[in-house]
Amino acid sequence: MEGKAAKKKGIIGTLVSVSGIVILAKVLGFVKQMATASAFGATIDTDIISMSESLIGNVDYLLVQALATAFIPTYIYAQKESKERSKRFVSNTITVFLIVSLLISLVFSLGSPVVARILAPTYPDELSAQLSAYIRYFAPVLAVIVELSIFNSLLKANEHFIAGELINVNQSVILIVLIILIGGTVGPDTLVIGFYAYAVFNLIFLMICARKYWGYVSGNPFRDENVKKLLKMMGPLLAGYSMVFVNQQVDKIIVSGLGEGTVTAMNYASVLSNFVATFIGSICGVLFTYITQNIADKKDKDAADLTMNSTIQMVTLLLPISVLTVLNAEDIVTIVFARGEFGPDAVHKCALSLAGYGFMFVPYIIRELFSRFQYAYGDSKTPMVNSIISIVFNIIFSIVLSRFMGVLGVALATSISVLVCAVLNIVTSVKKNKHFNMGFLRSLPLWLIGSAICVGVSLLGIYFLSEMHPLIRFVIVTAVSMILYCLINIKALKPLVMRFLKRG
């Protein structure tokens, strides 16, 4: 029992440390986006750069997420066989995916005119040619980011989580410095230079951090049995993430027809919502390693308990954030971005998008935790099916809601699809492991009461404090809402709070 308690404390301690780095990274990320918005605004040029960067970023996401998810359990099982096999596996994975990512980069470079036409069918020839050129500019960096993800996954598999979170800090610092130094003369192209600069820097950084766990091993990498297992597990993951990619591109196509600057405004809303999504992803990345270890050691009940308890605590933490984001989106966007070239129209479009995204925070943590729970069993097919079903919902709702609600409808469709996937993942996870309990039902009444308080305080703030500066109003509304909410839900939050205070 003592060993189990110590392990639990170790997990919570790691989560607290990682959370601190994520918060630092996101604060710097806000500063980076504020600097970017102020320097370059929301124009057709920033739209084109955003679309081309996000295209390559989404392809990276497709490969990186599938690779990272499949890599960690494959590596852990290989390590249990022998250290030699695990090092060979790492070396061969690096080689295989360097080849794959370079080939994909070449395909996008050669096919950029066609891709540009598909991505923005309403653009005239001149803008389409400009978009095609930027796709070619961004394509080669794909290989760098894929390799970077291998080293990040390697560190996580060995329970080293901090370095992987620091890459986001590095990214923000590098881009802020470049905007200050060359933004005025180079213009929006600074974003292209920054993309390359932080990708290369972070790859070198993680290679150094993971140096004791990897090295070159000669031989045919495609004959490695563990690489074959990795690729086999990645198959369904790639299918699932491919649907995510298709969905994101459908959203971009829809939004590109909603007026100049809308793509950029929605992208900034995505940045704000990603503050929470990245925090969730980092927490899930830590928990995934421990869940996988429990399952590898045949401790199914421990794995189920860890997943469910983490879900309850994270839902309790994220629910008020979701409510406050939806109801105070205009104030949030005004505080962060409303300066320089980022005018009232851009603020309005960005706020609508953020309100739509705000609904997904709670289902997002459920979706991510329960999908990783199934990955830990080596089952990538079931979460893939769940993901595809939810994405079909997303595409349908994006098309329908955008006609009536514009950019808000597109963002809201994303939240609906995340909710669908979360429910499906719970159902399929319970079928896989019978040790799950419905302990979250005890917290449901307190969640509802706390959420109602957040809604009430937000509406009162909007009505009675309308003449105040948005920052002051938002601080008052958030402080009052969170204090009241935490007093009601203190029992669920107590383990995290106590551990944080002890580390402090």
mmCIF file of N, CA and C in Angstrom, residues 416-489:
data_model
loop_
_atom_site.group_PDB
_atom_site.id
_atom_site.type_symbol
_atom_site.label_atom_id
_atom_site.label_comp_id
_atom_site.label_asym_id
_atom_site.label_seq_id
_atom_site.Cartn_x
_atom_site.Cartn_y
_atom_site.Cartn_z
ATOM 1 N N ILE A 416 -19.351 20.063 -30.604
ATOM 2 C CA ILE A 416 -20.350 18.992 -30.652
ATOM 3 C C ILE A 416 -19.688 17.666 -30.992
ATOM 4 N N SER A 417 -18.770 17.684 -31.944
ATOM 5 C CA SER A 417 -18.106 16.440 -32.352
ATOM 6 C C SER A 417 -17.234 15.881 -31.239
ATOM 7 N N VAL A 418 -16.585 16.754 -30.467
ATOM 8 C CA VAL A 418 -15.762 16.302 -29.338
ATOM 9 C C VAL A 418 -16.647 15.621 -28.294
ATOM 10 N N LEU A 419 -17.828 16.182 -28.052
ATOM 11 C CA LEU A 419 -18.765 15.584 -27.103
ATOM 12 C C LEU A 419 -19.211 14.194 -27.566
ATOM 13 N N VAL A 420 -19.510 14.057 -28.838
ATOM 14 C CA VAL A 420 -19.917 12.760 -29.397
ATOM 15 C C VAL A 420 -18.816 11.727 -29.193
ATOM 16 N N CYS A 421 -17.584 12.113 -29.500
ATOM 17 C CA CYS A 421 -16.452 11.191 -29.369
ATOM 18 C C CYS A 421 -16.207 10.828 -27.913
ATOM 19 N N ALA A 422 -16.371 11.788 -27.013
ATOM 20 C CA ALA A 422 -16.164 11.523 -25.577
ATOM 21 C C ALA A 422 -17.138 10.463 -25.077
ATOM 22 N N VAL A 423 -18.396 10.594 -25.461
ATOM 23 C CA VAL A 423 -19.404 9.616 -25.030
ATOM 24 C C VAL A 423 -19.083 8.230 -25.588
ATOM 25 N N LEU A 424 -18.730 8.164 -26.853
ATOM 26 C CA LEU A 424 -18.397 6.878 -27.478
ATOM 27 C C LEU A 424 -17.180 6.239 -26.817
ATOM 28 N N ASN A 425 -16.170 7.051 -26.468
ATOM 29 C CA ASN A 425 -14.964 6.516 -25.831
ATOM 30 C C ASN A 425 -15.240 5.956 -24.439
ATOM 31 N N ILE A 426 -16.143 6.598 -23.710
ATOM 32 C CA ILE A 426 -16.521 6.069 -22.391
ATOM 33 C C ILE A 426 -17.177 4.706 -22.544
ATOM 34 N N VAL A 427 -18.119 4.611 -23.475
ATOM 35 C CA VAL A 427 -18.850 3.362 -23.688
ATOM 36 C C VAL A 427 -17.905 2.223 -24.048
ATOM 37 N N THR A 428 -16.985 2.454 -24.987
ATOM 38 C CA THR A 428 -16.086 1.387 -25.433
ATOM 39 C C THR A 428 -15.015 1.064 -24.390
ATOM 40 N N SER A 429 -14.632 2.051 -23.570
ATOM 41 C CA SER A 429 -13.649 1.790 -22.514
ATOM 42 C C SER A 429 -14.241 0.919 -21.411
ATOM 43 N N VAL A 430 -15.498 1.191 -21.054
ATOM 44 C CA VAL A 430 -16.164 0.394 -20.021
ATOM 45 C C VAL A 430 -16.297 -1.064 -20.471
ATOM 46 N N LYS A 431 -16.520 -1.280 -21.746
ATOM 47 C CA LYS A 431 -16.604 -2.645 -22.273
ATOM 48 C C LYS A 431 -15.255 -3.356 -22.186
ATOM 49 N N LYS A 432 -14.176 -2.594 -22.284
ATOM 50 C CA LYS A 432 -12.828 -3.176 -22.277
ATOM 51 C C LYS A 432 -12.344 -3.492 -20.864
ATOM 52 N N ASN A 433 -12.773 -2.696 -19.899
ATOM 53 C CA ASN A 433 -12.312 -2.874 -18.519
ATOM 54 C C ASN A 433 -13.515 -2.744 -17.580
ATOM 55 N N LYS A 434 -13.867 -3.816 -16.909
ATOM 56 C CA LYS A 434 -15.066 -3.853 -16.079
ATOM 57 C C LYS A 434 -14.877 -3.190 -14.716
ATOM 58 N N HIS A 435 -13.676 -2.666 -14.435
ATOM 59 C CA HIS A 435 -13.394 -2.082 -13.124
ATOM 60 C C HIS A 435 -13.822 -0.620 -13.019
ATOM 61 N N PHE A 436 -14.319 -0.035 -14.111
ATOM 62 C CA PHE A 436 -14.762 1.354 -14.041
ATOM 63 C C PHE A 436 -15.993 1.480 -13.156
ATOM 64 N N ASN A 437 -16.034 2.556 -12.379
ATOM 65 C CA ASN A 437 -17.230 2.863 -11.587
ATOM 66 C C ASN A 437 -17.756 4.228 -12.020
ATOM 67 N N MET A 438 -18.966 4.514 -11.695
ATOM 68 C CA MET A 438 -19.604 5.777 -12.078
ATOM 69 C C MET A 438 -19.505 6.800 -10.950
ATOM 70 N N GLY A 439 -18.324 6.913 -10.369
ATOM 71 C CA GLY A 439 -18.113 7.815 -9.241
ATOM 72 C C GLY A 439 -18.383 9.274 -9.566
ATOM 73 N N PHE A 440 -18.292 9.630 -10.858
ATOM 74 C CA PHE A 440 -18.493 11.028 -11.232
ATOM 75 C C PHE A 440 -19.934 11.481 -10.987
ATOM 76 N N LEU A 441 -20.879 10.525 -10.888
ATOM 77 C CA LEU A 441 -22.278 10.896 -10.660
ATOM 78 C C LEU A 441 -22.463 11.623 -9.331
ATOM 79 N N ARG A 442 -21.594 11.295 -8.353
ATOM 80 C CA ARG A 442 -21.687 11.972 -7.054
ATOM 81 C C ARG A 442 -21.295 13.443 -7.159
ATOM 82 N N SER A 443 -20.468 13.753 -8.123
ATOM 83 C CA SER A 443 -20.015 15.136 -8.297
ATOM 84 C C SER A 443 -20.950 15.949 -9.179
ATOM 85 N N LEU A 444 -21.839 15.291 -9.912
ATOM 86 C CA LEU A 444 -22.678 15.975 -10.898
ATOM 87 C C LEU A 444 -23.521 17.106 -10.313
ATOM 88 N N PRO A 445 -24.225 16.904 -9.186
ATOM 89 C CA PRO A 445 -25.031 18.020 -8.633
ATOM 90 C C PRO A 445 -24.184 19.247 -8.299
ATOM 91 N N LEU A 446 -22.989 19.017 -7.723
ATOM 92 C CA LEU A 446 -22.124 20.146 -7.367
ATOM 93 C C LEU A 446 -21.577 20.830 -8.612
ATOM 94 N N TRP A 447 -21.297 20.057 -9.661
ATOM 95 C CA TRP A 447 -20.863 20.657 -10.928
ATOM 96 C C TRP A 447 -21.949 21.579 -11.486
ATOM 97 N N LEU A 448 -23.184 21.119 -11.449
ATOM 98 C CA LEU A 448 -24.299 21.903 -11.993
ATOM 99 C C LEU A 448 -24.523 23.183 -11.188
ATOM 100 N N ILE A 449 -24.464 23.065 -9.844
ATOM 101 C CA ILE A 449 -24.643 24.252 -9.001
ATOM 102 C C ILE A 449 -23.518 25.257 -9.248
ATOM 103 N N GLY A 450 -22.270 24.752 -9.293
ATOM 104 C CA GLY A 450 -21.128 25.629 -9.540
ATOM 105 C C GLY A 450 -21.204 26.307 -10.895
ATOM 106 N N SER A 451 -21.629 25.568 -11.909
ATOM 107 C CA SER A 451 -21.757 26.142 -13.255
ATOM 108 C C SER A 451 -22.829 27.222 -13.295
ATOM 109 N N ALA A 452 -23.951 26.965 -12.608
ATOM 110 C CA ALA A 452 -25.042 27.952 -12.557
ATOM 111 C C ALA A 452 -24.562 29.252 -11.912
ATOM 112 N N ILE A 453 -23.731 29.124 -10.883
ATOM 113 C CA ILE A 453 -23.171 30.315 -10.228
ATOM 114 C C ILE A 453 -22.287 31.100 -11.196
ATOM 115 N N CYS A 454 -21.442 30.385 -11.955
ATOM 116 C CA CYS A 454 -20.571 31.039 -12.940
ATOM 117 C C CYS A 454 -21.385 31.773 -14.001
ATOM 118 N N VAL A 455 -22.486 31.145 -14.445
ATOM 119 C CA VAL A 455 -23.367 31.785 -15.422
ATOM 120 C C VAL A 455 -23.979 33.053 -14.830
ATOM 121 N N GLY A 456 -24.495 32.942 -13.606
ATOM 122 C CA GLY A 456 -25.130 34.084 -12.962
ATOM 123 C C GLY A 456 -24.178 35.247 -12.756
ATOM 124 N N VAL A 457 -22.989 34.956 -12.253
ATOM 125 C CA VAL A 457 -21.999 36.014 -12.006
ATOM 126 C C VAL A 457 -21.576 36.669 -13.320
ATOM 127 N N SER A 458 -21.385 35.871 -14.375
ATOM 128 C CA SER A 458 -20.985 36.419 -15.679
ATOM 129 C C SER A 458 -22.060 37.354 -16.236
ATOM 130 N N LEU A 459 -23.311 36.940 -16.173
ATOM 131 C CA LEU A 459 -24.404 37.770 -16.697
ATOM 132 C C LEU A 459 -24.562 39.060 -15.890
ATOM 133 N N LEU A 460 -24.432 38.946 -14.580
ATOM 134 C CA LEU A 460 -24.501 40.150 -13.733
ATOM 135 C C LEU A 460 -23.347 41.097 -14.051
ATOM 136 N N GLY A 461 -22.166 40.531 -14.293
ATOM 137 C CA GLY A 461 -21.015 41.356 -14.634
ATOM 138 C C GLY A 461 -21.208 42.083 -15.950
ATOM 139 N N ILE A 462 -21.727 41.372 -16.940
ATOM 140 C CA ILE A 462 -21.972 41.989 -18.246
ATOM 141 C C ILE A 462 -22.996 43.130 -18.126
ATOM 142 N N TYR A 463 -24.004 42.933 -17.273
ATOM 143 C CA TYR A 463 -25.085 43.930 -17.150
ATOM 144 C C TYR A 463 -24.676 45.126 -16.291
ATOM 145 N N PHE A 464 -24.108 44.867 -15.102
ATOM 146 C CA PHE A 464 -23.843 45.943 -14.152
ATOM 147 C C PHE A 464 -22.465 46.582 -14.312
ATOM 148 N N LEU A 465 -21.530 45.860 -14.934
ATOM 149 C CA LEU A 465 -20.161 46.394 -15.064
ATOM 150 C C LEU A 465 -19.813 46.730 -16.509
ATOM 151 N N SER A 466 -20.821 47.028 -17.302
ATOM 152 C CA SER A 466 -20.606 47.262 -18.741
ATOM 153 C C SER A 466 -19.717 48.470 -19.035
ATOM 154 N N GLU A 467 -19.668 49.435 -18.120
ATOM 155 C CA GLU A 467 -18.859 50.638 -18.346
ATOM 156 C C GLU A 467 -17.400 50.448 -17.924
ATOM 157 N N MET A 468 -17.091 49.349 -17.272
ATOM 158 C CA MET A 468 -15.717 49.103 -16.817
ATOM 159 C C MET A 468 -14.820 48.677 -17.973
ATOM 160 N N HIS A 469 -13.522 48.835 -17.771
ATOM 161 C CA HIS A 469 -12.548 48.308 -18.729
ATOM 162 C C HIS A 469 -12.685 46.779 -18.761
ATOM 163 N N PRO A 470 -12.626 46.170 -19.960
ATOM 164 C CA PRO A 470 -12.807 44.716 -20.074
ATOM 165 C C PRO A 470 -11.908 43.903 -19.145
ATOM 166 N N LEU A 471 -10.657 44.340 -18.943
ATOM 167 C CA LEU A 471 -9.743 43.599 -18.084
ATOM 168 C C LEU A 471 -10.221 43.580 -16.645
ATOM 169 N N ILE A 472 -10.628 44.759 -16.134
ATOM 170 C CA ILE A 472 -11.099 44.843 -14.750
ATOM 171 C C ILE A 472 -12.374 44.023 -14.575
ATOM 172 N N ARG A 473 -13.295 44.168 -15.536
ATOM 173 C CA ARG A 473 -14.552 43.418 -15.462
ATOM 174 C C ARG A 473 -14.294 41.913 -15.470
ATOM 175 N N PHE A 474 -13.427 41.468 -16.355
ATOM 176 C CA PHE A 474 -13.148 40.036 -16.470
ATOM 177 C C PHE A 474 -12.481 39.489 -15.216
ATOM 178 N N VAL A 475 -11.564 40.259 -14.634
ATOM 179 C CA VAL A 475 -10.893 39.832 -13.399
ATOM 180 C C VAL A 475 -11.903 39.689 -12.263
ATOM 181 N N ILE A 476 -12.811 40.650 -12.141
ATOM 182 C CA ILE A 476 -13.815 40.594 -11.065
ATOM 183 C C ILE A 476 -14.741 39.397 -11.260
ATOM 184 N N VAL A 477 -15.254 39.235 -12.476
ATOM 185 C CA VAL A 477 -16.180 38.140 -12.754
ATOM 186 C C VAL A 477 -15.503 36.787 -12.526
ATOM 187 N N THR A 478 -14.277 36.647 -13.019
ATOM 188 C CA THR A 478 -13.561 35.379 -12.874
ATOM 189 C C THR A 478 -13.246 35.081 -11.414
ATOM 190 N N ALA A 479 -12.762 36.081 -10.684
ATOM 191 C CA ALA A 479 -12.395 35.882 -9.271
ATOM 192 C C ALA A 479 -13.612 35.460 -8.448
ATOM 193 N N VAL A 480 -14.721 36.169 -8.590
ATOM 194 C CA VAL A 480 -15.923 35.845 -7.815
ATOM 195 C C VAL A 480 -16.452 34.470 -8.200
ATOM 196 N N SER A 481 -16.501 34.186 -9.504
ATOM 197 C CA SER A 481 -17.016 32.896 -9.982
ATOM 198 C C SER A 481 -16.176 31.741 -9.466
ATOM 199 N N MET A 482 -14.855 31.868 -9.576
ATOM 200 C CA MET A 482 -13.973 30.765 -9.200
ATOM 201 C C MET A 482 -13.970 30.535 -7.693
ATOM 202 N N ILE A 483 -14.036 31.604 -6.909
ATOM 203 C CA ILE A 483 -14.071 31.442 -5.448
ATOM 204 C C ILE A 483 -15.315 30.671 -5.030
ATOM 205 N N LEU A 484 -16.466 31.082 -5.545
ATOM 206 C CA LEU A 484 -17.724 30.421 -5.193
ATOM 207 C C LEU A 484 -17.754 28.984 -5.706
ATOM 208 N N TYR A 485 -17.273 28.792 -6.932
ATOM 209 C CA TYR A 485 -17.259 27.453 -7.519
ATOM 210 C C TYR A 485 -16.355 26.512 -6.719
ATOM 211 N N CYS A 486 -15.184 26.985 -6.361
ATOM 212 C CA CYS A 486 -14.223 26.145 -5.629
ATOM 213 C C CYS A 486 -14.721 25.804 -4.220
ATOM 214 N N LEU A 487 -15.421 26.738 -3.587
ATOM 215 C CA LEU A 487 -15.975 26.447 -2.271
ATOM 216 C C LEU A 487 -16.984 25.306 -2.339
ATOM 217 N N ILE A 488 -17.726 25.253 -3.425
ATOM 218 C CA ILE A 488 -18.733 24.203 -3.589
ATOM 219 C C ILE A 488 -18.090 22.876 -3.964
ATOM 220 N N ASN A 489 -17.030 22.926 -4.778
ATOM 221 C CA ASN A 489 -16.420 21.704 -5.310
ATOM 222 C C ASN A 489 -15.054 21.404 -4.691
#
